[in-house]
């Protein structure tokens, strides 16, 4: 048996958050590796460290602050996850879904999920932003789906549709915001692998052959849980390193964090632009 979530787990965690913040968020934001400083733009913030929320998967990874920030961004009430946890840290998939379940309980209708990703598409460069138009759920195909276990019928269906994980209207909004902010927004398919080891050149050539544009170690479980709960999802990757399809370059976490410094200002502009269009 696995570590499956119950409604009581979700309510207990949500109540703890509600004790610490009166805010009723409309939009949830998950900030990936090296991208957390966007949370510093939140106005009138309430801070809640993950460790203080019962059952919350806590991340020890460098580049992930590990707290919830509730406040306003572009006049929208938002709940921001400054850092996230990953499968490679040892959590079961359903546990990784708790944060999204809690954010839904708090009232979000839209989730903006970001990540740092490696380029698989050879046209992509470090520092590029990529709009997720779809994902390849390789881990899910292999049995690691966050919805595995008893279905929480009051939250969503046993067999949720995934024909449009990344909401088409929100994609259009992001394209429009990128145009206005003069950001070259790439588009593509994201694939989540378990990590923590980076891909071999053979892994990358395989992913390229099956239509993947960017690869990372997150986002897909969160997006699935969000869709299960009827939340509209916008996904954005920050490309932090180049596709190493021929094995001539190395990949490091330092490189990923360094790219974050270039990506954060762009990502901040894009997300602010999207939020303005939502109000
Ligand atoms: N592979 C997997 N995950 C990543 C990468 C990568 O190259 N870069 C940032 N996250």
mmCIF file of C-alpha atoms and ligand atoms in Angstrom:
data_model
loop_
_atom_site.group_PDB
_atom_site.id
_atom_site.type_symbol
_atom_site.label_atom_id
_atom_site.label_comp_id
_atom_site.label_asym_id
_atom_site.label_seq_id
_atom_site.Cartn_x
_atom_site.Cartn_y
_atom_site.Cartn_z
ATOM 1 C CA UNK A 1 0.000 0.000 0.000
ATOM 2 C CA UNK A 2 1.059 3.562 -0.526
ATOM 3 C CA UNK A 3 0.805 6.856 1.275
ATOM 4 C CA UNK A 4 -2.690 7.827 0.052
ATOM 5 C CA UNK A 5 -4.376 11.101 0.969
ATOM 6 C CA UNK A 6 -7.719 11.382 2.719
ATOM 7 C CA UNK A 7 -10.167 14.290 2.840
ATOM 8 C CA UNK A 8 -9.232 14.647 6.528
ATOM 9 C CA UNK A 9 -5.532 15.073 5.608
ATOM 10 C CA UNK A 10 -6.460 17.848 3.193
ATOM 11 C CA UNK A 11 -8.824 19.609 5.610
ATOM 12 C CA UNK A 12 -6.332 19.448 8.465
ATOM 13 C CA UNK A 13 -3.588 21.052 6.359
ATOM 14 C CA UNK A 14 -5.963 23.681 4.926
ATOM 15 C CA UNK A 15 -7.257 24.615 8.386
ATOM 16 C CA UNK A 16 -3.709 25.285 9.543
ATOM 17 C CA UNK A 17 -3.180 27.640 6.594
ATOM 18 C CA UNK A 18 -6.518 29.371 7.241
ATOM 19 C CA UNK A 19 -5.530 29.906 10.869
ATOM 20 C CA UNK A 20 -2.499 31.848 9.667
ATOM 21 C CA UNK A 21 -4.030 33.823 6.788
ATOM 22 C CA UNK A 22 -7.471 35.304 6.161
ATOM 23 C CA UNK A 23 -6.803 35.593 2.417
ATOM 24 C CA UNK A 24 -9.126 33.797 -0.017
ATOM 25 C CA UNK A 25 -6.833 33.057 -2.972
ATOM 26 C CA UNK A 26 -8.168 32.829 -6.535
ATOM 27 C CA UNK A 27 -4.909 31.828 -8.156
ATOM 28 C CA UNK A 28 -2.232 29.379 -7.021
ATOM 29 C CA UNK A 29 1.360 29.731 -8.139
ATOM 30 C CA UNK A 30 4.046 27.073 -7.819
ATOM 31 C CA UNK A 31 7.577 28.372 -8.219
ATOM 32 C CA UNK A 32 10.246 25.948 -9.414
ATOM 33 C CA UNK A 33 14.005 25.632 -8.849
ATOM 34 C CA UNK A 34 15.712 29.014 -8.739
ATOM 35 C CA UNK A 35 12.437 30.796 -9.545
ATOM 36 C CA UNK A 36 11.236 31.416 -5.976
ATOM 37 C CA UNK A 37 12.187 35.084 -5.775
ATOM 38 C CA UNK A 38 9.037 35.941 -7.731
ATOM 39 C CA UNK A 39 7.293 35.481 -4.374
ATOM 40 C CA UNK A 40 9.045 38.630 -3.139
ATOM 41 C CA UNK A 41 6.685 40.670 -5.359
ATOM 42 C CA UNK A 42 3.621 39.566 -3.360
ATOM 43 C CA UNK A 43 1.958 42.447 -1.490
ATOM 44 C CA UNK A 44 0.640 42.238 2.106
ATOM 45 C CA UNK A 45 2.158 38.779 2.463
ATOM 46 C CA UNK A 46 1.395 36.146 5.074
ATOM 47 C CA UNK A 47 4.222 33.578 5.293
ATOM 48 C CA UNK A 48 3.657 29.989 6.337
ATOM 49 C CA UNK A 49 6.645 27.607 6.373
ATOM 50 C CA UNK A 50 5.767 24.202 4.910
ATOM 51 C CA UNK A 51 7.084 22.504 8.029
ATOM 52 C CA UNK A 52 4.223 24.086 10.004
ATOM 53 C CA UNK A 53 1.490 22.579 7.813
ATOM 54 C CA UNK A 54 0.620 19.011 8.864
ATOM 55 C CA UNK A 55 1.466 16.424 6.213
ATOM 56 C CA UNK A 56 3.002 18.929 3.804
ATOM 57 C CA UNK A 57 5.880 17.461 1.756
ATOM 58 C CA UNK A 58 8.903 19.539 2.823
ATOM 59 C CA UNK A 59 11.768 20.076 0.361
ATOM 60 C CA UNK A 60 15.395 20.193 1.377
ATOM 61 C CA UNK A 61 16.654 21.083 -2.087
ATOM 62 C CA UNK A 62 18.821 24.183 -2.525
ATOM 63 C CA UNK A 63 16.910 26.855 -4.440
ATOM 64 C CA UNK A 64 13.594 25.983 -2.771
ATOM 65 C CA UNK A 65 12.719 28.268 0.176
ATOM 66 C CA UNK A 66 9.868 26.081 1.396
ATOM 67 C CA UNK A 67 6.985 28.303 2.420
ATOM 68 C CA UNK A 68 3.557 29.471 1.358
ATOM 69 C CA UNK A 69 3.112 33.152 0.623
ATOM 70 C CA UNK A 70 -0.470 34.470 0.622
ATOM 71 C CA UNK A 71 -1.124 37.990 -0.585
ATOM 72 C CA UNK A 72 -1.866 40.057 -3.679
ATOM 73 C CA UNK A 73 -0.150 40.187 -7.020
ATOM 74 C CA UNK A 74 -1.564 42.583 -9.647
ATOM 75 C CA UNK A 75 -4.624 42.961 -7.372
ATOM 76 C CA UNK A 76 -5.331 39.210 -7.530
ATOM 77 C CA UNK A 77 -5.461 37.256 -4.269
ATOM 78 C CA UNK A 78 -2.805 34.576 -4.709
ATOM 79 C CA UNK A 79 -1.278 31.699 -2.807
ATOM 80 C CA UNK A 80 2.330 31.150 -3.837
ATOM 81 C CA UNK A 81 4.394 28.055 -3.181
ATOM 82 C CA UNK A 82 7.930 29.340 -2.837
ATOM 83 C CA UNK A 83 9.626 26.061 -3.642
ATOM 84 C CA UNK A 84 8.181 22.574 -4.016
ATOM 85 C CA UNK A 85 8.956 18.971 -3.223
ATOM 86 C CA UNK A 86 9.863 16.297 -5.730
ATOM 87 C CA UNK A 87 9.419 12.580 -6.183
ATOM 88 C CA UNK A 88 13.199 12.044 -5.964
ATOM 89 C CA UNK A 89 13.174 13.324 -2.383
ATOM 90 C CA UNK A 90 11.353 10.160 -1.413
ATOM 91 C CA UNK A 91 7.719 11.247 -1.257
ATOM 92 C CA UNK A 92 5.018 9.057 -2.718
ATOM 93 C CA UNK A 93 3.154 10.585 -5.650
ATOM 94 C CA UNK A 94 -0.186 11.090 -3.805
ATOM 95 C CA UNK A 95 1.638 13.017 -1.039
ATOM 96 C CA UNK A 96 3.089 15.346 -3.696
ATOM 97 C CA UNK A 97 -0.510 16.157 -4.592
ATOM 98 C CA UNK A 98 -1.353 17.503 -1.114
ATOM 99 C CA UNK A 99 -0.295 21.121 -1.811
ATOM 100 C CA UNK A 100 -2.592 21.384 -4.838
ATOM 101 C CA UNK A 101 -5.436 19.754 -2.889
ATOM 102 C CA UNK A 102 -4.951 22.304 -0.097
ATOM 103 C CA UNK A 103 -4.823 25.243 -2.516
ATOM 104 C CA UNK A 104 -8.078 24.036 -4.064
ATOM 105 C CA UNK A 105 -9.607 23.808 -0.594
ATOM 106 C CA UNK A 106 -8.542 27.436 -0.052
ATOM 107 C CA UNK A 107 -10.505 28.347 -3.179
ATOM 108 C CA UNK A 108 -8.145 28.611 -6.140
ATOM 109 C CA UNK A 109 -9.666 28.196 -9.595
ATOM 110 C CA UNK A 110 -6.467 28.674 -11.564
ATOM 111 C CA UNK A 111 -3.025 27.153 -11.003
ATOM 112 C CA UNK A 112 0.080 28.620 -12.593
ATOM 113 C CA UNK A 113 2.798 26.021 -12.325
ATOM 114 C CA UNK A 114 6.421 26.780 -13.175
ATOM 115 C CA UNK A 115 9.591 24.719 -13.311
ATOM 116 C CA UNK A 116 13.200 24.764 -14.343
ATOM 117 C CA UNK A 117 13.702 22.394 -17.263
ATOM 118 C CA UNK A 118 16.353 21.088 -19.571
ATOM 119 C CA UNK A 119 15.914 21.794 -23.267
ATOM 120 C CA UNK A 120 15.323 18.694 -25.347
ATOM 121 C CA UNK A 121 14.340 20.718 -28.398
ATOM 122 C CA UNK A 122 17.705 21.768 -29.909
ATOM 123 C CA UNK A 123 16.252 25.181 -30.890
ATOM 124 C CA UNK A 124 15.751 26.156 -27.251
ATOM 125 C CA UNK A 125 18.364 28.184 -25.340
ATOM 126 C CA UNK A 126 19.012 28.618 -21.599
ATOM 127 C CA UNK A 127 17.006 31.654 -20.480
ATOM 128 C CA UNK A 128 14.043 30.862 -22.752
ATOM 129 C CA UNK A 129 10.529 30.531 -21.360
ATOM 130 C CA UNK A 130 8.363 27.695 -22.688
ATOM 131 C CA UNK A 131 4.582 27.550 -22.538
ATOM 132 C CA UNK A 132 3.433 24.002 -21.814
ATOM 133 C CA UNK A 133 0.924 22.914 -24.452
ATOM 134 C CA UNK A 134 0.901 19.307 -23.229
ATOM 135 C CA UNK A 135 2.930 16.856 -21.176
ATOM 136 C CA UNK A 136 4.203 13.326 -21.520
ATOM 137 C CA UNK A 137 3.367 11.434 -18.333
ATOM 138 C CA UNK A 138 6.112 8.814 -18.528
ATOM 139 C CA UNK A 139 6.089 8.187 -14.773
ATOM 140 C CA UNK A 140 2.322 7.810 -14.838
ATOM 141 C CA UNK A 141 2.564 5.309 -17.650
ATOM 142 C CA UNK A 142 4.934 3.346 -15.450
ATOM 143 C CA UNK A 143 2.418 3.377 -12.571
ATOM 144 C CA UNK A 144 3.475 6.479 -10.643
ATOM 145 C CA UNK A 145 0.311 8.529 -10.897
ATOM 146 C CA UNK A 146 -0.615 10.926 -8.043
ATOM 147 C CA UNK A 147 -4.242 9.737 -8.292
ATOM 148 C CA UNK A 148 -3.312 6.108 -7.585
ATOM 149 C CA UNK A 149 -5.243 4.748 -4.608
ATOM 150 C CA UNK A 150 -8.826 5.277 -3.452
ATOM 151 C CA UNK A 151 -10.479 8.046 -5.473
ATOM 152 C CA UNK A 152 -11.632 11.099 -3.529
ATOM 153 C CA UNK A 153 -15.045 11.202 -5.208
ATOM 154 C CA UNK A 154 -16.039 14.547 -3.694
ATOM 155 C CA UNK A 155 -13.018 16.149 -5.397
ATOM 156 C CA UNK A 156 -13.080 14.619 -8.852
ATOM 157 C CA UNK A 157 -13.775 11.568 -11.034
ATOM 158 C CA UNK A 158 -11.981 8.210 -10.880
ATOM 159 C CA UNK A 159 -10.910 8.537 -14.528
ATOM 160 C CA UNK A 160 -10.309 12.226 -15.212
ATOM 161 C CA UNK A 161 -9.961 13.473 -18.777
ATOM 162 C CA UNK A 162 -6.483 14.735 -19.717
ATOM 163 C CA UNK A 163 -7.178 15.918 -23.274
ATOM 164 C CA UNK A 164 -6.487 19.507 -22.247
ATOM 165 C CA UNK A 165 -4.337 19.601 -19.131
ATOM 166 C CA UNK A 166 -2.999 23.071 -19.939
ATOM 167 C CA UNK A 167 -6.028 25.293 -20.445
ATOM 168 C CA UNK A 168 -6.276 26.668 -23.986
ATOM 169 C CA UNK A 169 -7.753 30.006 -22.899
ATOM 170 C CA UNK A 170 -4.942 30.507 -20.401
ATOM 171 C CA UNK A 171 -2.428 29.602 -23.113
ATOM 172 C CA UNK A 172 -3.899 32.379 -25.299
ATOM 173 C CA UNK A 173 -3.717 34.788 -22.365
ATOM 174 C CA UNK A 174 -0.046 33.896 -21.835
ATOM 175 C CA UNK A 175 0.752 34.374 -25.537
ATOM 176 C CA UNK A 176 -0.895 37.794 -25.481
ATOM 177 C CA UNK A 177 0.930 38.810 -22.283
ATOM 178 C CA UNK A 178 4.257 37.629 -23.769
ATOM 179 C CA UNK A 179 3.663 39.657 -26.913
ATOM 180 C CA UNK A 180 2.904 42.786 -24.908
ATOM 181 C CA UNK A 181 5.969 42.297 -22.705
ATOM 182 C CA UNK A 182 8.134 41.512 -25.768
ATOM 183 C CA UNK A 183 9.039 38.095 -24.398
ATOM 184 C CA UNK A 184 9.901 35.370 -26.887
ATOM 185 C CA UNK A 185 7.661 32.617 -25.530
ATOM 186 C CA UNK A 186 8.529 29.150 -26.776
ATOM 187 C CA UNK A 187 5.919 26.383 -26.770
ATOM 188 C CA UNK A 188 6.186 22.669 -26.330
ATOM 189 C CA UNK A 189 5.641 19.362 -24.590
ATOM 190 C CA UNK A 190 7.108 18.866 -21.105
ATOM 191 C CA UNK A 191 8.114 15.506 -19.721
ATOM 192 C CA UNK A 192 8.623 14.759 -16.017
ATOM 193 C CA UNK A 193 11.191 12.133 -15.090
ATOM 194 C CA UNK A 194 11.862 10.862 -11.581
ATOM 195 C CA UNK A 195 15.425 12.198 -11.244
ATOM 196 C CA UNK A 196 17.552 13.049 -9.353
ATOM 197 C CA UNK A 197 20.182 11.994 -11.886
ATOM 198 C CA UNK A 198 20.084 14.077 -15.042
ATOM 199 C CA UNK A 199 19.433 12.425 -18.404
ATOM 200 C CA UNK A 200 21.994 10.572 -20.455
ATOM 201 C CA UNK A 201 22.381 11.574 -24.112
ATOM 202 C CA UNK A 202 20.484 8.367 -24.989
ATOM 203 C CA UNK A 203 17.633 9.373 -22.621
ATOM 204 C CA UNK A 204 17.473 12.757 -24.329
ATOM 205 C CA UNK A 205 17.477 11.326 -27.855
ATOM 206 C CA UNK A 206 14.669 8.979 -26.793
ATOM 207 C CA UNK A 207 12.640 11.888 -25.390
ATOM 208 C CA UNK A 208 13.236 13.928 -28.539
ATOM 209 C CA UNK A 209 12.032 11.043 -30.687
ATOM 210 C CA UNK A 210 8.760 10.802 -28.773
ATOM 211 C CA UNK A 211 8.023 14.508 -29.142
ATOM 212 C CA UNK A 212 9.349 16.058 -25.942
ATOM 213 C CA UNK A 213 10.641 19.651 -25.965
ATOM 214 C CA UNK A 214 11.699 20.093 -22.318
ATOM 215 C CA UNK A 215 12.422 17.731 -19.440
ATOM 216 C CA UNK A 216 12.253 18.213 -15.694
ATOM 217 C CA UNK A 217 11.440 16.503 -12.400
ATOM 218 C CA UNK A 218 8.114 18.093 -11.405
ATOM 219 C CA UNK A 219 4.881 19.777 -12.561
ATOM 220 C CA UNK A 220 3.129 16.766 -14.128
ATOM 221 C CA UNK A 221 1.876 15.290 -10.810
ATOM 222 C CA UNK A 222 0.645 18.725 -9.706
ATOM 223 C CA UNK A 223 -1.081 19.419 -13.030
ATOM 224 C CA UNK A 224 -2.870 16.037 -12.923
ATOM 225 C CA UNK A 225 -4.143 16.617 -9.384
ATOM 226 C CA UNK A 226 -5.272 20.119 -10.355
ATOM 227 C CA UNK A 227 -7.210 18.832 -13.385
ATOM 228 C CA UNK A 228 -8.747 16.094 -11.262
ATOM 229 C CA UNK A 229 -10.084 18.839 -9.015
ATOM 230 C CA UNK A 230 -11.369 20.978 -11.897
ATOM 231 C CA UNK A 231 -8.682 23.653 -11.628
ATOM 232 C CA UNK A 232 -7.574 25.379 -14.847
ATOM 233 C CA UNK A 233 -3.808 25.067 -15.317
ATOM 234 C CA UNK A 234 -1.184 27.261 -16.953
ATOM 235 C CA UNK A 235 2.294 25.712 -17.186
ATOM 236 C CA UNK A 236 5.538 27.576 -17.860
ATOM 237 C CA UNK A 237 9.053 26.119 -18.024
ATOM 238 C CA UNK A 238 12.185 28.176 -17.570
ATOM 239 C CA UNK A 239 14.804 26.573 -19.787
ATOM 240 C CA UNK A 240 17.949 26.353 -17.698
ATOM 241 C CA UNK A 241 20.278 24.218 -19.776
ATOM 242 C CA UNK A 242 20.754 23.152 -23.360
ATOM 243 C CA UNK A 243 19.843 19.806 -24.847
ATOM 244 C CA UNK A 244 22.874 17.582 -24.522
ATOM 245 C CA UNK A 245 21.825 15.120 -27.170
ATOM 246 C CA UNK A 246 25.374 14.312 -28.236
ATOM 247 C CA UNK A 247 26.948 14.154 -24.778
ATOM 248 C CA UNK A 248 29.386 17.025 -25.260
ATOM 249 C CA UNK A 249 28.261 19.139 -22.272
ATOM 250 C CA UNK A 250 27.576 18.462 -18.599
ATOM 251 C CA UNK A 251 24.538 19.501 -16.546
ATOM 252 C CA UNK A 252 24.654 20.741 -12.933
ATOM 253 C CA UNK A 253 22.213 22.083 -10.348
ATOM 254 C CA UNK A 254 24.369 25.238 -10.090
ATOM 255 C CA UNK A 255 23.717 25.883 -13.767
ATOM 256 C CA UNK A 256 19.986 25.467 -13.146
ATOM 257 C CA UNK A 257 20.034 27.994 -10.285
ATOM 258 C CA UNK A 258 22.195 30.410 -12.295
ATOM 259 C CA UNK A 259 19.709 30.324 -15.189
ATOM 260 C CA UNK A 260 16.985 31.130 -12.662
ATOM 261 C CA UNK A 261 18.556 34.547 -12.096
ATOM 262 C CA UNK A 262 18.058 35.367 -15.802
ATOM 263 C CA UNK A 263 14.641 33.729 -15.931
ATOM 264 C CA UNK A 264 13.019 35.317 -12.861
ATOM 265 C CA UNK A 265 12.645 38.878 -14.264
ATOM 266 C CA UNK A 266 11.123 37.514 -17.497
ATOM 267 C CA UNK A 267 8.875 35.079 -15.690
ATOM 268 C CA UNK A 268 7.764 37.804 -13.267
ATOM 269 C CA UNK A 269 6.784 40.065 -16.188
ATOM 270 C CA UNK A 270 4.920 37.261 -17.923
ATOM 271 C CA UNK A 271 3.017 36.136 -14.840
ATOM 272 C CA UNK A 272 2.148 39.709 -13.849
ATOM 273 C CA UNK A 273 0.885 40.237 -17.412
ATOM 274 C CA UNK A 274 -1.279 37.105 -17.202
ATOM 275 C CA UNK A 275 -2.673 38.079 -13.779
ATOM 276 C CA UNK A 276 -3.607 41.552 -15.064
ATOM 277 C CA UNK A 277 -5.556 39.954 -17.866
ATOM 278 C CA UNK A 278 -7.432 37.744 -15.424
ATOM 279 C CA UNK A 279 -8.834 40.634 -13.409
HETATM 280 N N1 LIG B 1 16.880 17.575 -16.726
HETATM 281 C C1 LIG B 1 15.951 17.362 -15.786
HETATM 282 N N2 LIG B 1 15.520 18.297 -14.979
HETATM 283 C C2 LIG B 1 16.036 19.522 -15.091
HETATM 284 C C3 LIG B 1 17.007 19.811 -16.045
HETATM 285 C C4 LIG B 1 17.461 18.784 -16.915
HETATM 286 O O1 LIG B 1 18.328 18.967 -17.782
HETATM 287 N N3 LIG B 1 17.313 21.136 -15.914
HETATM 288 C C5 LIG B 1 16.533 21.611 -14.912
HETATM 289 N N4 LIG B 1 15.751 20.634 -14.414
#
